[in-house]
C-alpha positions as MATLAB code, in Angstrom:
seq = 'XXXXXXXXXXXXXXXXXXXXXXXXXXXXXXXXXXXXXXXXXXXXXXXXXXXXXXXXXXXXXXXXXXXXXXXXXXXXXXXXXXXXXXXXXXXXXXXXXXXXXXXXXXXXXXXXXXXXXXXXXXXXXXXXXXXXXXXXXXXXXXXXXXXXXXXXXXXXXXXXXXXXXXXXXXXXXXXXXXXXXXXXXXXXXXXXXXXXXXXXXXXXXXXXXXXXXXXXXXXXXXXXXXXXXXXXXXXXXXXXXXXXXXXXX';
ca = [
     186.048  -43.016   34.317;
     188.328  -43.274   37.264;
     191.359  -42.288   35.468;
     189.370  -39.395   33.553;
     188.522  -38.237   37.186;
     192.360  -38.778   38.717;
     193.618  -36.654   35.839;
     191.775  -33.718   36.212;
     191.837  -33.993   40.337;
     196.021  -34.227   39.731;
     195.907  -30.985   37.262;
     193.827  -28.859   39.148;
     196.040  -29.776   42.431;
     198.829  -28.812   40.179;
     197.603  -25.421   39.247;
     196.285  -24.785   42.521;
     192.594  -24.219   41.059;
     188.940  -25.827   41.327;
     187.836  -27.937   38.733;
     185.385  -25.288   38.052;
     187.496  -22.613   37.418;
     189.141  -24.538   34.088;
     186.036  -23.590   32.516;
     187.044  -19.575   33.537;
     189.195  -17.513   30.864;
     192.051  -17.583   34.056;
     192.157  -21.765   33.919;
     192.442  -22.178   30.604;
     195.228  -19.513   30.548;
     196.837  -22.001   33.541;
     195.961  -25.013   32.022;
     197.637  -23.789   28.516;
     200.976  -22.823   30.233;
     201.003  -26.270   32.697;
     200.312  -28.763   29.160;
     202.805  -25.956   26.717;
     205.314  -26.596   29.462;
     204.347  -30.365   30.149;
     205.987  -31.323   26.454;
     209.293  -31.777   28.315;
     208.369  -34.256   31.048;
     205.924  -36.919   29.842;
     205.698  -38.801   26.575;
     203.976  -37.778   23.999;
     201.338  -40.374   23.813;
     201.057  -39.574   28.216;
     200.647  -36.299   26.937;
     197.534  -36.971   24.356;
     195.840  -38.912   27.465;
     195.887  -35.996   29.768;
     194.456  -33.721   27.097;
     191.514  -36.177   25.855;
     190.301  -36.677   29.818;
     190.759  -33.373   30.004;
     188.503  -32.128   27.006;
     185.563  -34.384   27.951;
     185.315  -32.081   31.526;
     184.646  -28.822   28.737;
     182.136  -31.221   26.979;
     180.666  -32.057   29.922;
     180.148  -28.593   30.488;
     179.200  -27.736   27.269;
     182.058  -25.363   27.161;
     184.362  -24.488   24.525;
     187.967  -26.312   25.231;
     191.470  -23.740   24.870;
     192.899  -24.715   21.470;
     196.430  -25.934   23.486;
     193.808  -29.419   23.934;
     193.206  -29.970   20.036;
     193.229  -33.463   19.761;
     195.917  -35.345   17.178;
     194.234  -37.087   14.015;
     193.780  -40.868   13.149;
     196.814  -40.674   11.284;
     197.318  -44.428    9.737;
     197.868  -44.650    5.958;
     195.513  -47.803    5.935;
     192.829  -48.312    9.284;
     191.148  -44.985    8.806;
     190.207  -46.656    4.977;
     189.385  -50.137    6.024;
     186.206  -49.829    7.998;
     182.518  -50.203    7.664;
     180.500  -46.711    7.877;
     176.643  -47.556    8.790;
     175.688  -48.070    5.166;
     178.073  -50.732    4.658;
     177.209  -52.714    7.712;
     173.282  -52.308    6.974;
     174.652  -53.834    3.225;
     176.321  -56.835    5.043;
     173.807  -57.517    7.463;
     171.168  -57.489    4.723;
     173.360  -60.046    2.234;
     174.076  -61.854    4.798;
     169.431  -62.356    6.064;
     169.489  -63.117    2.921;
     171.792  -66.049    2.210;
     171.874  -67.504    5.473;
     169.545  -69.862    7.312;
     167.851  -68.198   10.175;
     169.534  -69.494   12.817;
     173.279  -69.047   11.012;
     172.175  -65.282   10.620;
     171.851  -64.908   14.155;
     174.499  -66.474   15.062;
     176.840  -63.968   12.646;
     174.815  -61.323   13.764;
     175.474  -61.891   17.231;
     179.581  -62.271   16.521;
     179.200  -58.785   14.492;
     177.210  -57.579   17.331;
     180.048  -57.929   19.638;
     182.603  -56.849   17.955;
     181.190  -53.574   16.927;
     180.490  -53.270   20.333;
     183.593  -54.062   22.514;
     186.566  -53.624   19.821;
     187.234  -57.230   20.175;
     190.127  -59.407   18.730;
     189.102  -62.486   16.913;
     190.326  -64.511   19.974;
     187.932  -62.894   22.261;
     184.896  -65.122   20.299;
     186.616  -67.820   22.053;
     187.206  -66.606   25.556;
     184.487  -64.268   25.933;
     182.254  -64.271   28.931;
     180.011  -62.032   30.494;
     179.074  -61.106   33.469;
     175.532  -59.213   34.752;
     176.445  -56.210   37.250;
     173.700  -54.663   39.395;
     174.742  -50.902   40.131;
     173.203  -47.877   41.006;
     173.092  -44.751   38.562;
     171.042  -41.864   39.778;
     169.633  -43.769   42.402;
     168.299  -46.611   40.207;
     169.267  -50.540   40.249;
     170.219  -51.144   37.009;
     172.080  -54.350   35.635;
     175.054  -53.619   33.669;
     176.738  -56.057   31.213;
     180.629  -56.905   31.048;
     182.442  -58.689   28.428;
     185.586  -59.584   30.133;
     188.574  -61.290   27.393;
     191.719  -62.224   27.128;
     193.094  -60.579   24.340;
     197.077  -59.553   23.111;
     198.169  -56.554   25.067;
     201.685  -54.716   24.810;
     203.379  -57.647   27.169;
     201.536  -60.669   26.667;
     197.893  -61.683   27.040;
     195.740  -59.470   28.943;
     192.209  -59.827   30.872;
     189.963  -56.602   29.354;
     187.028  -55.811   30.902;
     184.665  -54.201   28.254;
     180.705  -52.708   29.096;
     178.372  -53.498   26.293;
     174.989  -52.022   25.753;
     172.589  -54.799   27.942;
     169.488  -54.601   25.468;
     172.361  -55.357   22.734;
     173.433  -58.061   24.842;
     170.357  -59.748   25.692;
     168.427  -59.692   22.342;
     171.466  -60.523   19.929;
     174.571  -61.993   21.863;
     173.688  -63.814   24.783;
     173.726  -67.763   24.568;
     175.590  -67.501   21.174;
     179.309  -66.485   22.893;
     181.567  -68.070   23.271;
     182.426  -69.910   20.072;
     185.000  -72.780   19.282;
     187.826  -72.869   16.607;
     185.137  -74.515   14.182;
     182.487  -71.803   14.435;
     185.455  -69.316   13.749;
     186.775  -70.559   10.754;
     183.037  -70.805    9.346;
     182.724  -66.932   10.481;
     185.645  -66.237    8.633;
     184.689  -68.043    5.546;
     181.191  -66.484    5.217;
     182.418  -63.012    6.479;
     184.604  -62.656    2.959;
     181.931  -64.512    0.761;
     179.762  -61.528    2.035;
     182.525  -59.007    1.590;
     182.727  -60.155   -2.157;
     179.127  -59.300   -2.940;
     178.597  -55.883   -1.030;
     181.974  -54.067   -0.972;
     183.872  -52.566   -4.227;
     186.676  -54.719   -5.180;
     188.961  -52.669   -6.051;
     188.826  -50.614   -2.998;
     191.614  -50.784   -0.157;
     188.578  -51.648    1.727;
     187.802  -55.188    0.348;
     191.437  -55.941   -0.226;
     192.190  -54.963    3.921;
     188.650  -56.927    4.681;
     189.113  -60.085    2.777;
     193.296  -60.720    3.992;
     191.424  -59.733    8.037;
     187.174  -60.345    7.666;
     187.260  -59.558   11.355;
     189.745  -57.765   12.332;
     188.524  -54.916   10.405;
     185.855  -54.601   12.717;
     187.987  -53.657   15.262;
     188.519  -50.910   13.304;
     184.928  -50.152   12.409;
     184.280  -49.989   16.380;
     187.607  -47.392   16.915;
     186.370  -45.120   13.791;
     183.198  -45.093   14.913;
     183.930  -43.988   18.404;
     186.750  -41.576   17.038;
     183.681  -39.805   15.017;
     181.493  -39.930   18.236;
     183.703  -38.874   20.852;
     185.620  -36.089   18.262;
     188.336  -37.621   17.788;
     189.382  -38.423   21.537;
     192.252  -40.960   21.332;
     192.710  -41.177   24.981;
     188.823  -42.276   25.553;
     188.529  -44.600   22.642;
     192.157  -46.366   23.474;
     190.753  -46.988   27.223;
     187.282  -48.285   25.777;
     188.471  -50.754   23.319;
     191.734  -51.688   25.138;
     194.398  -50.429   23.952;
     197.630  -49.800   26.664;
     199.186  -47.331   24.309;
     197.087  -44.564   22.999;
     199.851  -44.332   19.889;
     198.188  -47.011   18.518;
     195.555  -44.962   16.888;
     198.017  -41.991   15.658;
];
């Protein structure tokens, strides 16, 4: 939120205008000619960033954004195939009530859970921990849940600090994370014995899902959001932690 809020504060100092007045025929005309001419100074994934925290101020407004902030496409020739849509992860859920003992279920459930959630790497089951935030929205206490991991960044390891929904937290995930190497390996295991009764087999789906069982729920978690937030790269990249934005195109 911070750096949504420093962009548009730096590109309305930049054109001289209120915030207010990108919503006005005469911004967007400013706004168009600053980001047509910005092309030539900042990368192009820099580029996408400004324009996704950007478009969420016209959302916000429930205005209609100049076309010059048309978002780029999940472009990959794989990651926009191999993920679960709602049906399919109602499908594994169910297989898995089924063939599990109660307490297994929940604990599966609860790994699922999070990594639908957060975007999580596999290594974050291991490292996880969460912290309870009070803060105040609109006046109101309210306690606010953070999964902070260490997960692979562009240089190395990196500490992510993700939000997760708290009645998600509390009724399916807490007390079950963090898990050891053991519980992983079992998760794994069970994951693609699932995959082989619910998903097609000759699909690029079950062929992606049984080589990574849960790594392709990182990419459930980015599709998902990419369909939510229409299609804004910048947004997604910062929830699920990515450095680079590129990632997704």
């Amino acid at each position: 939120a911070e750096d949504i809020v420093r962009t548009i504060h730096n590109v309305c100092m930049y054109l001289n205008i209120h915030p207010l007045m990108l919503l006005e025929q005469e911004g967007k005309n400013k706004l168009t000619t600053f980001l047509a001419e910005a092309k030539e100074r900042y990368e192009s994934q820099t580029l996408e960033c400004f324009k996704a925290h950007i478009r969420l101020w016209y959302k916000f407004n429930e205005k209609q954004p100049p076309a010059i902030l048309t978002l780029r496409r999940y472009k990959s020739k794989i990651a926009h195939l191999a993920w679960f849509n709602e049906e399919e992860r109602f499908k594994i859920l169910e297989a898995a009530r089924k063939t599990l003992k109660a307490e297994e279920y929940d604990f599966l459930r609860g790994a699922l859970m999070f990594l639908f959630y957060t975007g999580s790497r596999a290594e974050a089951l291991k490292n996880v921990r969460f912290e309870e935030r009070k803060i105040r929205v609109n006046g109101k206490e309210i306690t606010a849940v953070i999964a902070i991991t260490l997960e692979k960044g562009r240089h190395g390891k990196k500490q992510w600090e993700k939000p997760i929904k708290p009645e998600i937290y509390f009724k399916y995930i807490k007390g079950r994370l963090p898990i050891a190497e053991k519980e992983l390996k079992w998760l794994r295991r069970t994951l693609k014995k699932i995959y082989e009764q619910v998903l097609d087999k000759n699909s690029i789906k079950y062929e992606y899902a049984m080589k990574h069982s849960i790594h392709v729920w990182r990419h459930t978690a980015a599709m998902t959001l990419l369909h939510a937030t229409d299609w804004n790269i910048g947004l997604v990249s910062e929830i699920l932690g990515w450095e680079n934005p590129e990632i997704l195109y």
